[in-house]
Amino acid sequence: MVNPYSAEHPVPPEKFAGRVSQIEEFDRFLADTVEGNSKNLAILGGWGIGKTSLLRTFKHRAEQQNCAATIIELGESTDSFITLFETITRSLARDATPVMGAAAKIREFLEGLSLSVNYGPVGISYADKRKGTPDVFRFKEDLISVSGTLDVPFLIMLDNAEQLLAIKGAIFELRNIFQTIQSADGVRCMLILSGKETLFADMRSASEPAVRFFWGIDLGPFSREETFEAITKPLAGTGIVFDDASMDRIYELTQGHPYFVQVFAYNLFSARTGDRITLSDLERNHVRILSYLGRRLFESIYSRTSANERKILRAFVRSDKDLLSNTEIAELSGVKSTNIYLKNLSGFPTPLLIRPERGKYSLFHPLFMEYLKHTPG
């Protein structure tokens, strides 16, 4: 039987659990956009909290409403205006084609647009795109043409939106572009960003007006009920069940963090000996699951830390407190100037430290504390 859980990939819409208020909010904004009052959103949350899975669910719901939608995962290769604009247009043309597949003329238009799109000087190399000036007018005209040809609303979703900050002025320029095309007659579209919880603060330093352009949707850990749903929903039709005691314990250990919930469910499903997964099964496999987390996550991020950063992390193991001040960290770690290391540890793609309150730090998750306790310094 195929394991219905995966910690490595976004959760598909049919297995998506929880986030009822966020989905309801999206549905309201989508309805406004369909009626001609376009809205723009930003999904904000930490690593592994389910932002990409929520984007995929938004895309699915939009397509059910006969809208075209595309998700673009931004990375280091998206390092210029020209590359960004070309990626958006090609992705929209590709993903809109199945939605509008019945009309041959529309398919031909989208395929032709995808092949011909070019917003830089003719013959420009990839390296020179970072220096080139994009044809913003043509980009706007192409998006307006897509809207007019499809005659349906379209959604452009940019995942890992913090990458936009690496392109000087990108946030402000996107805001100006979409403000212009959303004001054009008959154009109905949404721009949706997805990024870390500090995205608005980081954007504000680059462009205050751009922050006001987006409605923020915050994602935190699952509630107990959402955790139960995330575990039980993928089991539909399998005949396998988790008992309540095991799901309660998973919620306690993971604190409702979606990535860790998936890891526990995946491993317990793989190790099951019958049709019912119990608290005893969890206790028996607990060490194996921690080992899995070590191999799949903790080892890779811990190995990238410096000697002084490791001393700081291990200060939390030596302490009997979850929260430590800068002074306490310095005393326990023996590192005198901790500020730069604390900043680095808080700024990793998967932050190893978080700051729950001013001047206080903690490890990003209790499961990481368990890993450190069982790992030589």
mmCIF file of N, CA and C in Angstrom, residues 247-352:
data_model
loop_
_atom_site.group_PDB
_atom_site.id
_atom_site.type_symbol
_atom_site.label_atom_id
_atom_site.label_comp_id
_atom_site.label_asym_id
_atom_site.label_seq_id
_atom_site.Cartn_x
_atom_site.Cartn_y
_atom_site.Cartn_z
ATOM 1 N N MET A 247 -2.585 10.267 18.168
ATOM 2 C CA MET A 247 -2.648 11.581 17.526
ATOM 3 C C MET A 247 -2.437 12.701 18.539
ATOM 4 N N ASP A 248 -2.952 12.507 19.752
ATOM 5 C CA ASP A 248 -2.696 13.495 20.806
ATOM 6 C C ASP A 248 -1.200 13.618 21.083
ATOM 7 N N ARG A 249 -0.528 12.481 21.134
ATOM 8 C CA ARG A 249 0.911 12.494 21.413
ATOM 9 C C ARG A 249 1.687 13.116 20.253
ATOM 10 N N ILE A 250 1.275 12.841 19.032
ATOM 11 C CA ILE A 250 1.914 13.478 17.872
ATOM 12 C C ILE A 250 1.760 14.993 17.962
ATOM 13 N N TYR A 251 0.567 15.439 18.344
ATOM 14 C CA TYR A 251 0.337 16.877 18.482
ATOM 15 C C TYR A 251 1.247 17.479 19.556
ATOM 16 N N GLU A 252 1.389 16.777 20.676
ATOM 17 C CA GLU A 252 2.253 17.268 21.755
ATOM 18 C C GLU A 252 3.713 17.349 21.305
ATOM 19 N N LEU A 253 4.195 16.305 20.656
ATOM 20 C CA LEU A 253 5.604 16.253 20.265
ATOM 21 C C LEU A 253 5.932 17.242 19.150
ATOM 22 N N THR A 254 5.011 17.408 18.220
ATOM 23 C CA THR A 254 5.272 18.274 17.063
ATOM 24 C C THR A 254 4.844 19.710 17.299
ATOM 25 N N GLN A 255 4.041 19.936 18.352
ATOM 26 C CA GLN A 255 3.435 21.247 18.612
ATOM 27 C C GLN A 255 2.627 21.728 17.406
ATOM 28 N N GLY A 256 2.092 20.766 16.657
ATOM 29 C CA GLY A 256 1.246 21.103 15.517
ATOM 30 C C GLY A 256 1.991 21.613 14.300
ATOM 31 N N HIS A 257 3.315 21.476 14.281
ATOM 32 C CA HIS A 257 4.071 21.939 13.109
ATOM 33 C C HIS A 257 3.808 20.980 11.946
ATOM 34 N N PRO A 258 3.261 21.471 10.820
ATOM 35 C CA PRO A 258 2.832 20.575 9.737
ATOM 36 C C PRO A 258 3.920 19.648 9.210
ATOM 37 N N TYR A 259 5.153 20.141 9.082
ATOM 38 C CA TYR A 259 6.220 19.275 8.568
ATOM 39 C C TYR A 259 6.443 18.093 9.503
ATOM 40 N N PHE A 260 6.542 18.363 10.798
ATOM 41 C CA PHE A 260 6.806 17.293 11.754
ATOM 42 C C PHE A 260 5.608 16.349 11.880
ATOM 43 N N VAL A 261 4.397 16.873 11.744
ATOM 44 C CA VAL A 261 3.211 16.007 11.742
ATOM 45 C C VAL A 261 3.309 15.002 10.600
ATOM 46 N N GLN A 262 3.699 15.475 9.417
ATOM 47 C CA GLN A 262 3.846 14.583 8.264
ATOM 48 C C GLN A 262 4.938 13.542 8.506
ATOM 49 N N VAL A 263 6.052 13.953 9.118
ATOM 50 C CA VAL A 263 7.153 13.020 9.384
ATOM 51 C C VAL A 263 6.699 11.898 10.316
ATOM 52 N N PHE A 264 6.013 12.253 11.399
ATOM 53 C CA PHE A 264 5.548 11.228 12.340
ATOM 54 C C PHE A 264 4.534 10.304 11.678
ATOM 55 N N ALA A 265 3.569 10.885 10.954
ATOM 56 C CA ALA A 265 2.539 10.061 10.319
ATOM 57 C C ALA A 265 3.152 9.138 9.267
ATOM 58 N N TYR A 266 4.086 9.662 8.483
ATOM 59 C CA TYR A 266 4.733 8.862 7.440
ATOM 60 C C TYR A 266 5.460 7.664 8.052
ATOM 61 N N ASN A 267 6.249 7.911 9.076
ATOM 62 C CA ASN A 267 7.040 6.838 9.679
ATOM 63 C C ASN A 267 6.172 5.817 10.399
ATOM 64 N N LEU A 268 5.133 6.272 11.074
ATOM 65 C CA LEU A 268 4.261 5.333 11.780
ATOM 66 C C LEU A 268 3.445 4.496 10.803
ATOM 67 N N PHE A 269 3.031 5.098 9.694
ATOM 68 C CA PHE A 269 2.323 4.327 8.673
ATOM 69 C C PHE A 269 3.244 3.255 8.090
ATOM 70 N N SER A 270 4.503 3.618 7.835
ATOM 71 C CA SER A 270 5.461 2.663 7.255
ATOM 72 C C SER A 270 5.751 1.506 8.200
ATOM 73 N N ALA A 271 5.765 1.797 9.512
ATOM 74 C CA ALA A 271 6.153 0.780 10.494
ATOM 75 C C ALA A 271 4.962 0.026 11.079
ATOM 76 N N ARG A 272 3.759 0.282 10.590
ATOM 77 C CA ARG A 272 2.565 -0.319 11.191
ATOM 78 C C ARG A 272 2.613 -1.845 11.090
ATOM 79 N N THR A 273 2.013 -2.493 12.048
ATOM 80 C CA THR A 273 1.932 -3.960 12.043
ATOM 81 C C THR A 273 0.494 -4.444 11.903
ATOM 82 N N GLY A 274 -0.434 -3.504 11.876
ATOM 83 C CA GLY A 274 -1.844 -3.860 11.726
ATOM 84 C C GLY A 274 -2.603 -2.689 11.150
ATOM 85 N N ASP A 275 -3.915 -2.744 11.274
ATOM 86 C CA ASP A 275 -4.756 -1.688 10.713
ATOM 87 C C ASP A 275 -4.962 -0.523 11.675
ATOM 88 N N ARG A 276 -4.481 -0.661 12.914
ATOM 89 C CA ARG A 276 -4.680 0.377 13.921
ATOM 90 C C ARG A 276 -3.324 0.810 14.473
ATOM 91 N N ILE A 277 -3.035 2.100 14.359
ATOM 92 C CA ILE A 277 -1.772 2.653 14.856
ATOM 93 C C ILE A 277 -2.045 3.280 16.217
ATOM 94 N N THR A 278 -1.298 2.837 17.227
ATOM 95 C CA THR A 278 -1.593 3.202 18.609
ATOM 96 C C THR A 278 -0.453 3.996 19.237
ATOM 97 N N LEU A 279 -0.711 4.451 20.462
ATOM 98 C CA LEU A 279 0.318 5.157 21.224
ATOM 99 C C LEU A 279 1.526 4.258 21.457
ATOM 100 N N SER A 280 1.298 2.978 21.658
ATOM 101 C CA SER A 280 2.413 2.037 21.837
ATOM 102 C C SER A 280 3.288 1.981 20.591
ATOM 103 N N ASP A 281 2.665 2.037 19.415
ATOM 104 C CA ASP A 281 3.438 2.060 18.165
ATOM 105 C C ASP A 281 4.316 3.307 18.104
ATOM 106 N N LEU A 282 3.764 4.429 18.535
ATOM 107 C CA LEU A 282 4.541 5.671 18.517
ATOM 108 C C LEU A 282 5.729 5.574 19.471
ATOM 109 N N GLU A 283 5.484 5.091 20.682
ATOM 110 C CA GLU A 283 6.564 4.986 21.668
ATOM 111 C C GLU A 283 7.648 4.023 21.192
ATOM 112 N N ARG A 284 7.240 2.948 20.547
ATOM 113 C CA ARG A 284 8.201 1.968 20.057
ATOM 114 C C ARG A 284 9.056 2.529 18.914
ATOM 115 N N ASN A 285 8.491 3.447 18.134
ATOM 116 C CA ASN A 285 9.194 3.982 16.961
ATOM 117 C C ASN A 285 9.757 5.385 17.176
ATOM 118 N N HIS A 286 9.638 5.893 18.396
ATOM 119 C CA HIS A 286 10.033 7.284 18.652
ATOM 120 C C HIS A 286 11.500 7.540 18.296
ATOM 121 N N VAL A 287 12.390 6.675 18.732
ATOM 122 C CA VAL A 287 13.822 6.866 18.461
ATOM 123 C C VAL A 287 14.093 6.793 16.963
ATOM 124 N N ARG A 288 13.418 5.883 16.289
ATOM 125 C CA ARG A 288 13.610 5.753 14.842
ATOM 126 C C ARG A 288 13.152 7.017 14.110
ATOM 127 N N ILE A 289 12.067 7.618 14.585
ATOM 128 C CA ILE A 289 11.572 8.842 13.951
ATOM 129 C C ILE A 289 12.548 9.994 14.183
ATOM 130 N N LEU A 290 13.104 10.076 15.389
ATOM 131 C CA LEU A 290 14.109 11.110 15.656
ATOM 132 C C LEU A 290 15.338 10.913 14.775
ATOM 133 N N SER A 291 15.719 9.660 14.570
ATOM 134 C CA SER A 291 16.848 9.369 13.685
ATOM 135 C C SER A 291 16.539 9.802 12.256
ATOM 136 N N TYR A 292 15.306 9.562 11.828
ATOM 137 C CA TYR A 292 14.866 9.990 10.495
ATOM 138 C C TYR A 292 14.978 11.508 10.366
ATOM 139 N N LEU A 293 14.506 12.231 11.384
ATOM 140 C CA LEU A 293 14.597 13.690 11.362
ATOM 141 C C LEU A 293 16.050 14.153 11.341
ATOM 142 N N GLY A 294 16.892 13.444 12.074
ATOM 143 C CA GLY A 294 18.307 13.794 12.067
ATOM 144 C C GLY A 294 18.902 13.683 10.682
ATOM 145 N N ARG A 295 18.629 12.569 10.015
ATOM 146 C CA ARG A 295 19.188 12.352 8.673
ATOM 147 C C ARG A 295 18.590 13.297 7.648
ATOM 148 N N ARG A 296 17.288 13.527 7.718
ATOM 149 C CA ARG A 296 16.591 14.281 6.680
ATOM 150 C C ARG A 296 16.656 15.787 6.871
ATOM 151 N N LEU A 297 16.888 16.245 8.103
ATOM 152 C CA LEU A 297 16.802 17.684 8.352
ATOM 153 C C LEU A 297 17.903 18.201 9.262
ATOM 154 N N PHE A 298 17.932 17.717 10.505
ATOM 155 C CA PHE A 298 18.767 18.353 11.515
ATOM 156 C C PHE A 298 20.254 18.292 11.187
ATOM 157 N N GLU A 299 20.735 17.145 10.686
ATOM 158 C CA GLU A 299 22.168 17.018 10.404
ATOM 159 C C GLU A 299 22.632 18.034 9.371
ATOM 160 N N SER A 300 21.831 18.232 8.332
ATOM 161 C CA SER A 300 22.251 19.123 7.250
ATOM 162 C C SER A 300 22.326 20.570 7.713
ATOM 163 N N ILE A 301 21.369 21.012 8.538
ATOM 164 C CA ILE A 301 21.412 22.408 8.969
ATOM 165 C C ILE A 301 22.429 22.606 10.093
ATOM 166 N N TYR A 302 22.588 21.603 10.956
ATOM 167 C CA TYR A 302 23.564 21.723 12.045
ATOM 168 C C TYR A 302 24.989 21.726 11.497
ATOM 169 N N SER A 303 25.218 20.976 10.425
ATOM 170 C CA SER A 303 26.567 20.891 9.854
ATOM 171 C C SER A 303 27.015 22.209 9.235
ATOM 172 N N ARG A 304 26.071 23.107 8.954
ATOM 173 C CA ARG A 304 26.426 24.392 8.348
ATOM 174 C C ARG A 304 26.764 25.462 9.385
ATOM 175 N N THR A 305 26.665 25.117 10.666
ATOM 176 C CA THR A 305 26.948 26.099 11.711
ATOM 177 C C THR A 305 28.438 26.128 12.038
ATOM 178 N N SER A 306 28.889 27.280 12.530
ATOM 179 C CA SER A 306 30.287 27.435 12.927
ATOM 180 C C SER A 306 30.493 26.883 14.337
ATOM 181 N N ALA A 307 31.748 26.826 14.770
ATOM 182 C CA ALA A 307 32.060 26.310 16.105
ATOM 183 C C ALA A 307 31.381 27.145 17.189
ATOM 184 N N ASN A 308 31.427 28.470 17.063
ATOM 185 C CA ASN A 308 30.794 29.329 18.068
ATOM 186 C C ASN A 308 29.273 29.223 18.030
ATOM 187 N N GLU A 309 28.717 29.054 16.837
ATOM 188 C CA GLU A 309 27.268 28.891 16.734
ATOM 189 C C GLU A 309 26.822 27.593 17.405
ATOM 190 N N ARG A 310 27.635 26.553 17.295
ATOM 191 C CA ARG A 310 27.298 25.286 17.958
ATOM 192 C C ARG A 310 27.381 25.431 19.477
ATOM 193 N N LYS A 311 28.346 26.192 19.949
ATOM 194 C CA LYS A 311 28.436 26.440 21.393
ATOM 195 C C LYS A 311 27.170 27.139 21.893
ATOM 196 N N ILE A 312 26.672 28.074 21.097
ATOM 197 C CA ILE A 312 25.455 28.797 21.480
ATOM 198 C C ILE A 312 24.253 27.858 21.490
ATOM 199 N N LEU A 313 24.134 27.011 20.478
ATOM 200 C CA LEU A 313 23.020 26.061 20.439
ATOM 201 C C LEU A 313 23.068 25.114 21.636
ATOM 202 N N ARG A 314 24.262 24.692 22.001
ATOM 203 C CA ARG A 314 24.394 23.738 23.105
ATOM 204 C C ARG A 314 24.218 24.400 24.465
ATOM 205 N N ALA A 315 24.230 25.722 24.493
ATOM 206 C CA ALA A 315 23.916 26.420 25.742
ATOM 207 C C ALA A 315 22.494 26.096 26.184
ATOM 208 N N PHE A 316 21.604 25.878 25.225
ATOM 209 C CA PHE A 316 20.218 25.549 25.559
ATOM 210 C C PHE A 316 20.110 24.134 26.124
ATOM 211 N N VAL A 317 20.990 23.238 25.679
ATOM 212 C CA VAL A 317 20.996 21.874 26.212
ATOM 213 C C VAL A 317 21.465 21.888 27.663
ATOM 214 N N ARG A 318 22.472 22.723 27.946
ATOM 215 C CA ARG A 318 23.008 22.788 29.309
ATOM 216 C C ARG A 318 22.075 23.515 30.270
ATOM 217 N N SER A 319 21.219 24.369 29.743
ATOM 218 C CA SER A 319 20.307 25.127 30.592
ATOM 219 C C SER A 319 19.063 24.305 30.911
ATOM 220 N N ASP A 320 18.392 24.665 31.982
ATOM 221 C CA ASP A 320 17.120 24.014 32.311
ATOM 222 C C ASP A 320 15.942 24.895 31.911
ATOM 223 N N LYS A 321 16.220 25.941 31.107
ATOM 224 C CA LYS A 321 15.169 26.868 30.688
ATOM 225 C C LYS A 321 15.000 26.835 29.170
ATOM 226 N N ASP A 322 13.766 27.044 28.724
ATOM 227 C CA ASP A 322 13.497 27.083 27.285
ATOM 228 C C ASP A 322 13.922 28.409 26.671
ATOM 229 N N LEU A 323 13.787 29.494 27.445
ATOM 230 C CA LEU A 323 14.129 30.832 26.969
ATOM 231 C C LEU A 323 15.393 31.316 27.654
ATOM 232 N N LEU A 324 16.313 31.856 26.857
ATOM 233 C CA LEU A 324 17.553 32.391 27.412
ATOM 234 C C LEU A 324 17.778 33.805 26.893
ATOM 235 N N SER A 325 18.297 34.653 27.770
ATOM 236 C CA SER A 325 18.658 36.006 27.356
ATOM 237 C C SER A 325 20.032 35.982 26.699
ATOM 238 N N ASN A 326 20.384 37.079 26.064
ATOM 239 C CA ASN A 326 21.695 37.201 25.435
ATOM 240 C C ASN A 326 22.801 36.981 26.462
ATOM 241 N N THR A 327 22.630 37.558 27.646
ATOM 242 C CA THR A 327 23.636 37.418 28.708
ATOM 243 C C THR A 327 23.775 35.968 29.150
ATOM 244 N N GLU A 328 22.643 35.286 29.331
ATOM 245 C CA GLU A 328 22.682 33.880 29.743
ATOM 246 C C GLU A 328 23.338 33.010 28.678
ATOM 247 N N ILE A 329 23.050 33.302 27.417
ATOM 248 C CA ILE A 329 23.654 32.535 26.324
ATOM 249 C C ILE A 329 25.165 32.718 26.328
ATOM 250 N N ALA A 330 25.619 33.950 26.542
ATOM 251 C CA ALA A 330 27.058 34.220 26.569
ATOM 252 C C ALA A 330 27.730 33.471 27.718
ATOM 253 N N GLU A 331 27.091 33.455 28.884
ATOM 254 C CA GLU A 331 27.670 32.772 30.049
ATOM 255 C C GLU A 331 27.729 31.261 29.846
ATOM 256 N N LEU A 332 26.652 30.685 29.322
ATOM 257 C CA LEU A 332 26.586 29.230 29.163
ATOM 258 C C LEU A 332 27.436 28.720 28.003
ATOM 259 N N SER A 333 27.599 29.550 26.973
ATOM 260 C CA SER A 333 28.328 29.110 25.780
ATOM 261 C C SER A 333 29.810 29.444 25.829
ATOM 262 N N GLY A 334 30.159 30.471 26.613
ATOM 263 C CA GLY A 334 31.543 30.931 26.620
ATOM 264 C C GLY A 334 31.892 31.793 25.427
ATOM 265 N N VAL A 335 30.882 32.170 24.638
ATOM 266 C CA VAL A 335 31.090 33.052 23.484
ATOM 267 C C VAL A 335 30.808 34.481 23.932
ATOM 268 N N LYS A 336 31.794 35.354 23.794
ATOM 269 C CA LYS A 336 31.658 36.706 24.340
ATOM 270 C C LYS A 336 30.739 37.590 23.498
ATOM 271 N N SER A 337 31.024 37.710 22.227
ATOM 272 C CA SER A 337 30.213 38.573 21.355
ATOM 273 C C SER A 337 29.213 37.704 20.604
ATOM 274 N N THR A 338 28.019 37.582 21.160
ATOM 275 C CA THR A 338 27.049 36.621 20.616
ATOM 276 C C THR A 338 26.130 37.205 19.549
ATOM 277 N N ASN A 339 26.049 38.532 19.459
ATOM 278 C CA ASN A 339 25.015 39.141 18.610
ATOM 279 C C ASN A 339 25.053 38.655 17.167
ATOM 280 N N ILE A 340 26.234 38.632 16.570
ATOM 281 C CA ILE A 340 26.318 38.242 15.160
ATOM 282 C C ILE A 340 25.933 36.778 14.971
ATOM 283 N N TYR A 341 26.282 35.933 15.946
ATOM 284 C CA TYR A 341 25.947 34.513 15.840
ATOM 285 C C TYR A 341 24.448 34.290 16.048
ATOM 286 N N LEU A 342 23.863 35.036 16.975
ATOM 287 C CA LEU A 342 22.418 34.932 17.192
ATOM 288 C C LEU A 342 21.660 35.370 15.943
ATOM 289 N N LYS A 343 22.153 36.407 15.291
ATOM 290 C CA LYS A 343 21.515 36.880 14.058
ATOM 291 C C LYS A 343 21.610 35.820 12.965
ATOM 292 N N ASN A 344 22.786 35.192 12.833
ATOM 293 C CA ASN A 344 22.957 34.149 11.820
ATOM 294 C C ASN A 344 22.039 32.961 12.088
ATOM 295 N N LEU A 345 22.001 32.517 13.336
ATOM 296 C CA LEU A 345 21.197 31.343 13.688
ATOM 297 C C LEU A 345 19.706 31.607 13.534
ATOM 298 N N SER A 346 19.311 32.870 13.641
ATOM 299 C CA SER A 346 17.899 33.227 13.466
ATOM 300 C C SER A 346 17.549 33.471 12.007
ATOM 301 N N GLY A 347 18.568 33.604 11.152
ATOM 302 C CA GLY A 347 18.324 33.982 9.767
ATOM 303 C C GLY A 347 18.506 32.871 8.761
ATOM 304 N N PHE A 348 18.828 31.648 9.228
ATOM 305 C CA PHE A 348 18.952 30.520 8.311
ATOM 306 C C PHE A 348 17.613 30.280 7.605
ATOM 307 N N PRO A 349 17.635 29.672 6.391
ATOM 308 C CA PRO A 349 16.369 29.299 5.739
ATOM 309 C C PRO A 349 15.469 28.474 6.662
ATOM 310 N N THR A 350 16.093 27.572 7.435
ATOM 311 C CA THR A 350 15.398 26.913 8.540
ATOM 312 C C THR A 350 16.016 27.473 9.815
ATOM 313 N N PRO A 351 15.424 28.517 10.412
ATOM 314 C CA PRO A 351 16.053 29.165 11.572
ATOM 315 C C PRO A 351 16.223 28.190 12.729
ATOM 316 N N LEU A 352 17.419 28.152 13.300
ATOM 317 C CA LEU A 352 17.673 27.263 14.427
ATOM 318 C C LEU A 352 17.302 27.915 15.752
#
